[in-house]
């Protein structure tokens, strides 16, 4: 009986003094060690241990532990997605095998050549090949073309209607000459830069068909795709310039055809008017 009373007395003493220096230091030391391991910040005072005195004081510890658990789960998810991505890239490289099988030679730009027997057509070929500066294209065209007749001295001898017709004929020739000169300059510039464009395209194709892991990594592929798009924009701009020069030449040819049709209609109208004022022929039997 005495032994049971002693044990009961000791338990009452322990329960009556839970915040004594010994028990507080004991639970506080365990709480600090565990909190440092999982990254929970210290709560301060005697409540920073693993087993605070009240349940209310334990709630911040639980919330911090849940937040850290969520962060660890997010990191694990990101690491898993990254691993799956690079595993797929490696599988793609392994399946592609020899990329050089996809290489294809582009069509070369051909140069024009003339016999230049009398020295009048060589300048034209040089201009269209890009071997002549743009400022000399007009002279090259003039050496190969029949000069426009000079009607300055004879214009005064013509009546008003004929003078207007001659001026329009001059306009047709001048417009055609301007369109042709510009077409020569544009095409010459395109041919002059053909070798530079071909080198750039070959370098890009060589980089694209490189099967090494560093060349086929995602950043490298995105960089090559961007360069290819820029090259495509440059090619489209050059195509637009060639189409523009072609359209200008077509407009000049359309004007010449229109002028020819107008002259034919004018001649037909004058003939009809002349025929209408003539007396009707008198026919009689012999």
mmCIF file of C-alpha atoms in Angstrom:
data_model
loop_
_atom_site.group_PDB
_atom_site.id
_atom_site.type_symbol
_atom_site.label_atom_id
_atom_site.label_comp_id
_atom_site.label_asym_id
_atom_site.label_seq_id
_atom_site.Cartn_x
_atom_site.Cartn_y
_atom_site.Cartn_z
ATOM 1 C CA UNK A 1 0.000 0.000 0.000
ATOM 2 C CA UNK A 2 2.800 2.407 0.929
ATOM 3 C CA UNK A 3 4.554 1.646 -2.403
ATOM 4 C CA UNK A 4 1.440 2.432 -4.394
ATOM 5 C CA UNK A 5 1.007 5.744 -2.568
ATOM 6 C CA UNK A 6 4.634 6.697 -3.357
ATOM 7 C CA UNK A 7 4.211 5.983 -7.057
ATOM 8 C CA UNK A 8 0.973 7.981 -7.134
ATOM 9 C CA UNK A 9 2.679 10.899 -5.406
ATOM 10 C CA UNK A 10 5.527 10.936 -7.960
ATOM 11 C CA UNK A 11 3.064 10.940 -10.892
ATOM 12 C CA UNK A 12 1.141 13.841 -9.381
ATOM 13 C CA UNK A 13 4.346 15.821 -9.038
ATOM 14 C CA UNK A 14 5.278 15.200 -12.685
ATOM 15 C CA UNK A 15 1.807 16.117 -13.953
ATOM 16 C CA UNK A 16 1.623 19.181 -11.769
ATOM 17 C CA UNK A 17 4.901 20.644 -13.111
ATOM 18 C CA UNK A 18 5.111 20.002 -16.945
ATOM 19 C CA UNK A 19 7.046 23.209 -17.626
ATOM 20 C CA UNK A 20 9.990 22.622 -15.338
ATOM 21 C CA UNK A 21 13.404 23.446 -16.799
ATOM 22 C CA UNK A 22 14.233 19.791 -17.290
ATOM 23 C CA UNK A 23 11.154 18.788 -19.290
ATOM 24 C CA UNK A 24 11.038 22.080 -21.198
ATOM 25 C CA UNK A 25 14.672 21.747 -22.243
ATOM 26 C CA UNK A 26 14.119 18.108 -23.128
ATOM 27 C CA UNK A 27 11.149 18.639 -25.463
ATOM 28 C CA UNK A 28 12.566 21.925 -26.802
ATOM 29 C CA UNK A 29 15.810 20.211 -27.844
ATOM 30 C CA UNK A 30 13.935 17.497 -29.719
ATOM 31 C CA UNK A 31 11.655 20.072 -31.406
ATOM 32 C CA UNK A 32 14.580 22.234 -32.563
ATOM 33 C CA UNK A 33 16.424 19.262 -34.030
ATOM 34 C CA UNK A 34 13.386 18.000 -35.945
ATOM 35 C CA UNK A 35 12.343 21.503 -37.022
ATOM 36 C CA UNK A 36 15.821 22.207 -38.405
ATOM 37 C CA UNK A 37 15.774 18.937 -40.330
ATOM 38 C CA UNK A 38 12.474 19.701 -42.108
ATOM 39 C CA UNK A 39 13.093 23.460 -42.432
ATOM 40 C CA UNK A 40 10.431 24.745 -40.012
ATOM 41 C CA UNK A 41 11.413 28.180 -38.616
ATOM 42 C CA UNK A 42 11.860 28.535 -34.873
ATOM 43 C CA UNK A 43 8.691 29.749 -33.147
ATOM 44 C CA UNK A 44 10.481 31.504 -30.294
ATOM 45 C CA UNK A 45 10.452 30.998 -26.545
ATOM 46 C CA UNK A 46 9.399 27.735 -25.026
ATOM 47 C CA UNK A 47 6.945 27.079 -27.868
ATOM 48 C CA UNK A 48 9.659 26.320 -30.468
ATOM 49 C CA UNK A 49 9.947 22.658 -29.512
ATOM 50 C CA UNK A 50 8.354 19.625 -31.070
ATOM 51 C CA UNK A 51 5.732 19.334 -28.301
ATOM 52 C CA UNK A 52 4.490 22.796 -27.285
ATOM 53 C CA UNK A 53 2.463 23.218 -24.161
ATOM 54 C CA UNK A 54 -0.913 23.765 -25.913
ATOM 55 C CA UNK A 55 -2.578 22.474 -29.098
ATOM 56 C CA UNK A 56 -3.073 26.066 -30.312
ATOM 57 C CA UNK A 57 0.671 26.638 -30.294
ATOM 58 C CA UNK A 58 1.215 23.419 -32.306
ATOM 59 C CA UNK A 59 -0.916 24.596 -35.302
ATOM 60 C CA UNK A 60 1.791 26.841 -36.867
ATOM 61 C CA UNK A 61 4.195 23.915 -36.807
ATOM 62 C CA UNK A 62 1.661 21.713 -38.629
ATOM 63 C CA UNK A 63 0.935 24.418 -41.231
ATOM 64 C CA UNK A 64 4.630 24.952 -41.928
ATOM 65 C CA UNK A 65 5.138 21.206 -42.320
ATOM 66 C CA UNK A 66 2.239 20.999 -44.824
ATOM 67 C CA UNK A 67 3.639 23.912 -46.845
ATOM 68 C CA UNK A 68 7.057 22.302 -47.026
ATOM 69 C CA UNK A 69 5.465 18.990 -48.068
ATOM 70 C CA UNK A 70 3.620 20.762 -50.896
ATOM 71 C CA UNK A 71 6.862 22.364 -52.116
ATOM 72 C CA UNK A 72 8.618 19.014 -52.129
ATOM 73 C CA UNK A 73 5.769 17.481 -54.134
ATOM 74 C CA UNK A 74 5.961 20.285 -56.713
ATOM 75 C CA UNK A 75 9.723 19.812 -57.076
ATOM 76 C CA UNK A 76 9.226 16.093 -57.559
ATOM 77 C CA UNK A 77 6.577 16.716 -60.244
ATOM 78 C CA UNK A 78 8.839 19.157 -62.132
ATOM 79 C CA UNK A 79 11.779 16.770 -61.961
ATOM 80 C CA UNK A 80 9.624 13.951 -63.278
ATOM 81 C CA UNK A 81 8.355 16.052 -66.208
ATOM 82 C CA UNK A 82 11.883 17.147 -67.116
ATOM 83 C CA UNK A 83 13.099 13.561 -67.020
ATOM 84 C CA UNK A 84 10.261 12.427 -69.286
ATOM 85 C CA UNK A 85 10.995 15.285 -71.742
ATOM 86 C CA UNK A 86 14.679 14.494 -72.144
ATOM 87 C CA UNK A 87 13.920 10.793 -72.289
ATOM 88 C CA UNK A 88 11.661 11.540 -75.267
ATOM 89 C CA UNK A 89 14.359 13.677 -76.930
ATOM 90 C CA UNK A 90 16.913 10.907 -76.549
ATOM 91 C CA UNK A 91 14.443 8.433 -78.009
ATOM 92 C CA UNK A 92 13.824 10.732 -80.983
ATOM 93 C CA UNK A 93 17.533 11.073 -81.712
ATOM 94 C CA UNK A 94 17.945 7.339 -81.459
ATOM 95 C CA UNK A 95 15.103 6.704 -83.926
ATOM 96 C CA UNK A 96 16.188 9.298 -86.527
ATOM 97 C CA UNK A 97 19.524 7.555 -87.146
ATOM 98 C CA UNK A 98 21.378 9.089 -90.142
ATOM 99 C CA UNK A 99 20.160 12.649 -90.754
ATOM 100 C CA UNK A 100 22.383 13.145 -93.818
ATOM 101 C CA UNK A 101 19.930 11.026 -95.815
ATOM 102 C CA UNK A 102 17.675 14.098 -95.909
ATOM 103 C CA UNK A 103 20.222 16.375 -97.595
ATOM 104 C CA UNK A 104 19.208 17.723 -101.019
ATOM 105 C CA UNK A 105 21.142 20.007 -103.360
ATOM 106 C CA UNK A 106 19.406 23.298 -104.163
ATOM 107 C CA UNK A 107 19.108 24.635 -107.696
ATOM 108 C CA UNK A 108 21.989 26.912 -108.641
ATOM 109 C CA UNK A 109 21.547 30.363 -110.114
ATOM 110 C CA UNK A 110 22.736 30.234 -113.736
ATOM 111 C CA UNK A 111 24.554 33.125 -115.404
ATOM 112 C CA UNK A 112 23.703 34.663 -118.754
ATOM 113 C CA UNK A 113 26.229 34.896 -121.595
ATOM 114 C CA UNK A 114 26.144 36.536 -125.025
ATOM 115 C CA UNK A 115 28.370 36.324 -128.085
ATOM 116 C CA UNK A 116 29.048 40.086 -127.875
ATOM 117 C CA UNK A 117 30.326 40.062 -131.434
ATOM 118 C CA UNK A 118 30.189 43.831 -131.857
ATOM 119 C CA UNK A 119 30.588 44.759 -128.202
ATOM 120 C CA UNK A 120 26.946 45.789 -127.761
ATOM 121 C CA UNK A 121 25.478 42.864 -125.769
ATOM 122 C CA UNK A 122 28.255 42.152 -123.260
ATOM 123 C CA UNK A 123 27.249 45.020 -120.985
ATOM 124 C CA UNK A 124 23.677 43.665 -120.861
ATOM 125 C CA UNK A 125 24.936 40.248 -119.711
ATOM 126 C CA UNK A 126 27.213 41.834 -117.106
ATOM 127 C CA UNK A 127 24.334 43.925 -115.747
ATOM 128 C CA UNK A 128 21.926 41.003 -115.469
ATOM 129 C CA UNK A 129 24.611 38.842 -113.815
ATOM 130 C CA UNK A 130 25.340 41.460 -111.174
ATOM 131 C CA UNK A 131 28.864 42.184 -112.432
ATOM 132 C CA UNK A 132 28.051 45.822 -113.205
ATOM 133 C CA UNK A 133 27.342 48.522 -110.590
ATOM 134 C CA UNK A 134 23.754 49.731 -110.538
ATOM 135 C CA UNK A 135 24.818 53.134 -111.835
ATOM 136 C CA UNK A 136 26.125 51.564 -115.068
ATOM 137 C CA UNK A 137 23.006 49.540 -115.874
ATOM 138 C CA UNK A 138 21.539 52.414 -117.904
ATOM 139 C CA UNK A 139 24.649 52.585 -120.122
ATOM 140 C CA UNK A 140 24.655 48.805 -120.574
ATOM 141 C CA UNK A 141 21.022 48.892 -121.647
ATOM 142 C CA UNK A 142 21.585 51.844 -123.949
ATOM 143 C CA UNK A 143 24.512 50.130 -125.732
ATOM 144 C CA UNK A 144 22.324 47.120 -126.544
ATOM 145 C CA UNK A 145 19.134 49.013 -127.501
ATOM 146 C CA UNK A 146 18.107 51.123 -130.467
ATOM 147 C CA UNK A 147 18.101 54.787 -129.400
ATOM 148 C CA UNK A 148 14.853 56.713 -129.244
ATOM 149 C CA UNK A 149 14.400 58.931 -132.333
ATOM 150 C CA UNK A 150 14.830 62.645 -131.733
ATOM 151 C CA UNK A 151 11.773 64.475 -133.051
ATOM 152 C CA UNK A 152 12.778 67.868 -131.658
ATOM 153 C CA UNK A 153 13.654 69.352 -135.055
ATOM 154 C CA UNK A 154 10.735 67.829 -136.963
ATOM 155 C CA UNK A 155 8.061 68.469 -134.317
ATOM 156 C CA UNK A 156 7.321 71.996 -135.508
ATOM 157 C CA UNK A 157 6.498 70.746 -139.021
ATOM 158 C CA UNK A 158 3.689 68.519 -137.699
ATOM 159 C CA UNK A 159 0.143 69.543 -136.921
ATOM 160 C CA UNK A 160 -1.189 69.504 -133.380
ATOM 161 C CA UNK A 161 -2.666 66.007 -133.491
ATOM 162 C CA UNK A 162 0.497 64.429 -134.872
ATOM 163 C CA UNK A 163 2.634 66.197 -132.278
ATOM 164 C CA UNK A 164 0.460 64.749 -129.491
ATOM 165 C CA UNK A 165 0.787 61.275 -131.017
ATOM 166 C CA UNK A 166 4.584 61.515 -131.232
ATOM 167 C CA UNK A 167 4.800 62.637 -127.596
ATOM 168 C CA UNK A 168 2.733 59.625 -126.484
ATOM 169 C CA UNK A 169 4.921 57.307 -128.536
ATOM 170 C CA UNK A 170 7.962 58.738 -126.753
ATOM 171 C CA UNK A 171 6.252 58.112 -123.407
ATOM 172 C CA UNK A 172 5.714 54.446 -124.292
ATOM 173 C CA UNK A 173 9.386 53.992 -125.173
ATOM 174 C CA UNK A 174 10.607 55.806 -122.058
ATOM 175 C CA UNK A 175 8.329 53.797 -119.760
ATOM 176 C CA UNK A 176 9.458 50.535 -121.333
ATOM 177 C CA UNK A 177 13.101 51.546 -121.008
ATOM 178 C CA UNK A 178 12.693 52.455 -117.330
ATOM 179 C CA UNK A 179 10.989 49.152 -116.542
ATOM 180 C CA UNK A 180 13.652 47.150 -118.347
ATOM 181 C CA UNK A 181 16.542 48.977 -116.659
ATOM 182 C CA UNK A 182 15.028 48.402 -113.230
ATOM 183 C CA UNK A 183 14.436 44.724 -113.990
ATOM 184 C CA UNK A 184 18.091 44.374 -115.016
ATOM 185 C CA UNK A 185 19.243 46.003 -111.776
ATOM 186 C CA UNK A 186 16.994 43.892 -109.519
ATOM 187 C CA UNK A 187 17.886 40.611 -111.206
ATOM 188 C CA UNK A 188 21.584 41.527 -111.213
ATOM 189 C CA UNK A 189 21.479 42.219 -107.476
ATOM 190 C CA UNK A 190 19.782 38.885 -106.848
ATOM 191 C CA UNK A 191 22.386 36.991 -108.862
ATOM 192 C CA UNK A 192 25.246 38.887 -107.246
ATOM 193 C CA UNK A 193 24.164 37.791 -103.769
ATOM 194 C CA UNK A 194 23.294 34.225 -104.826
ATOM 195 C CA UNK A 195 26.596 32.729 -103.636
ATOM 196 C CA UNK A 196 26.276 34.409 -100.229
ATOM 197 C CA UNK A 197 22.753 33.072 -99.779
ATOM 198 C CA UNK A 198 23.806 29.600 -100.855
ATOM 199 C CA UNK A 199 26.630 29.536 -98.289
ATOM 200 C CA UNK A 200 24.249 30.579 -95.522
ATOM 201 C CA UNK A 201 21.708 27.935 -96.551
ATOM 202 C CA UNK A 202 24.385 25.214 -96.688
ATOM 203 C CA UNK A 203 25.636 26.133 -93.227
ATOM 204 C CA UNK A 204 22.124 26.054 -91.803
ATOM 205 C CA UNK A 205 21.364 22.724 -93.473
ATOM 206 C CA UNK A 206 24.614 21.248 -92.153
ATOM 207 C CA UNK A 207 23.730 22.365 -88.621
ATOM 208 C CA UNK A 208 20.195 21.024 -88.869
ATOM 209 C CA UNK A 209 21.383 17.613 -90.074
ATOM 210 C CA UNK A 210 24.013 17.314 -87.339
ATOM 211 C CA UNK A 211 22.913 14.321 -85.233
ATOM 212 C CA UNK A 212 25.049 15.089 -82.170
ATOM 213 C CA UNK A 213 23.195 15.520 -78.890
ATOM 214 C CA UNK A 214 24.373 19.108 -78.430
ATOM 215 C CA UNK A 215 23.169 20.071 -81.906
ATOM 216 C CA UNK A 216 19.791 18.368 -81.448
ATOM 217 C CA UNK A 217 19.075 19.727 -77.949
ATOM 218 C CA UNK A 218 15.959 21.801 -77.516
ATOM 219 C CA UNK A 219 17.727 25.216 -77.288
ATOM 220 C CA UNK A 220 19.825 24.416 -80.367
ATOM 221 C CA UNK A 221 16.781 23.314 -82.370
ATOM 222 C CA UNK A 222 14.870 26.455 -81.414
ATOM 223 C CA UNK A 223 17.819 28.611 -82.446
ATOM 224 C CA UNK A 224 18.065 26.904 -85.843
ATOM 225 C CA UNK A 225 14.336 27.251 -86.355
ATOM 226 C CA UNK A 226 14.555 30.983 -85.666
ATOM 227 C CA UNK A 227 17.465 31.405 -88.096
ATOM 228 C CA UNK A 228 15.532 29.460 -90.732
ATOM 229 C CA UNK A 229 12.517 31.723 -90.321
ATOM 230 C CA UNK A 230 14.690 34.818 -90.726
ATOM 231 C CA UNK A 231 16.236 33.342 -93.868
ATOM 232 C CA UNK A 232 12.750 32.642 -95.161
ATOM 233 C CA UNK A 233 11.752 36.270 -94.599
ATOM 234 C CA UNK A 234 14.794 37.421 -96.591
ATOM 235 C CA UNK A 235 13.967 35.035 -99.433
ATOM 236 C CA UNK A 236 10.361 36.233 -99.478
ATOM 237 C CA UNK A 237 11.536 39.856 -99.674
ATOM 238 C CA UNK A 238 13.787 39.033 -102.623
ATOM 239 C CA UNK A 239 10.928 37.222 -104.341
ATOM 240 C CA UNK A 240 8.715 40.272 -103.849
ATOM 241 C CA UNK A 241 11.345 42.489 -105.491
ATOM 242 C CA UNK A 242 11.567 40.190 -108.515
ATOM 243 C CA UNK A 243 7.786 40.057 -108.811
ATOM 244 C CA UNK A 244 7.644 43.831 -108.504
ATOM 245 C CA UNK A 245 10.116 44.284 -111.363
ATOM 246 C CA UNK A 246 8.220 41.732 -113.453
ATOM 247 C CA UNK A 247 4.924 43.527 -112.839
ATOM 248 C CA UNK A 248 6.458 46.860 -113.859
ATOM 249 C CA UNK A 249 7.666 45.319 -117.109
ATOM 250 C CA UNK A 250 4.225 43.826 -117.693
ATOM 251 C CA UNK A 251 2.606 47.227 -117.200
ATOM 252 C CA UNK A 252 4.952 48.781 -119.753
ATOM 253 C CA UNK A 253 4.157 46.006 -122.250
ATOM 254 C CA UNK A 254 0.446 46.466 -121.585
ATOM 255 C CA UNK A 255 0.726 50.171 -122.372
ATOM 256 C CA UNK A 256 2.461 49.448 -125.689
ATOM 257 C CA UNK A 257 -0.258 46.986 -126.660
ATOM 258 C CA UNK A 258 -2.951 49.436 -125.618
ATOM 259 C CA UNK A 259 -1.361 52.201 -127.703
ATOM 260 C CA UNK A 260 -1.221 49.916 -130.735
ATOM 261 C CA UNK A 261 -4.890 49.038 -130.329
ATOM 262 C CA UNK A 262 -5.811 52.709 -129.941
ATOM 263 C CA UNK A 263 -3.910 53.620 -133.127
ATOM 264 C CA UNK A 264 -5.626 50.824 -135.033
ATOM 265 C CA UNK A 265 -9.046 51.972 -133.846
ATOM 266 C CA UNK A 266 -8.199 55.565 -134.766
ATOM 267 C CA UNK A 267 -7.118 54.525 -138.264
ATOM 268 C CA UNK A 268 -10.308 52.485 -138.677
ATOM 269 C CA UNK A 269 -12.417 55.442 -137.557
ATOM 270 C CA UNK A 270 -10.690 57.812 -139.988
ATOM 271 C CA UNK A 271 -11.142 55.346 -142.831
ATOM 272 C CA UNK A 272 -14.850 54.925 -142.046
ATOM 273 C CA UNK A 273 -15.321 58.679 -141.907
ATOM 274 C CA UNK A 274 -13.539 59.120 -145.231
ATOM 275 C CA UNK A 275 -15.575 56.378 -146.856
ATOM 276 C CA UNK A 276 -18.867 57.834 -145.628
ATOM 277 C CA UNK A 277 -18.374 61.142 -147.454
ATOM 278 C CA UNK A 278 -17.518 59.535 -150.777
ATOM 279 C CA UNK A 279 -20.392 59.430 -153.360
ATOM 280 C CA UNK A 280 -21.907 56.099 -154.058
ATOM 281 C CA UNK A 281 -20.542 54.519 -157.259
ATOM 282 C CA UNK A 282 -22.820 54.459 -160.303
ATOM 283 C CA UNK A 283 -23.101 50.998 -161.731
ATOM 284 C CA UNK A 284 -24.562 50.268 -165.097
ATOM 285 C CA UNK A 285 -24.691 47.320 -167.352
ATOM 286 C CA UNK A 286 -22.218 47.418 -170.181
#
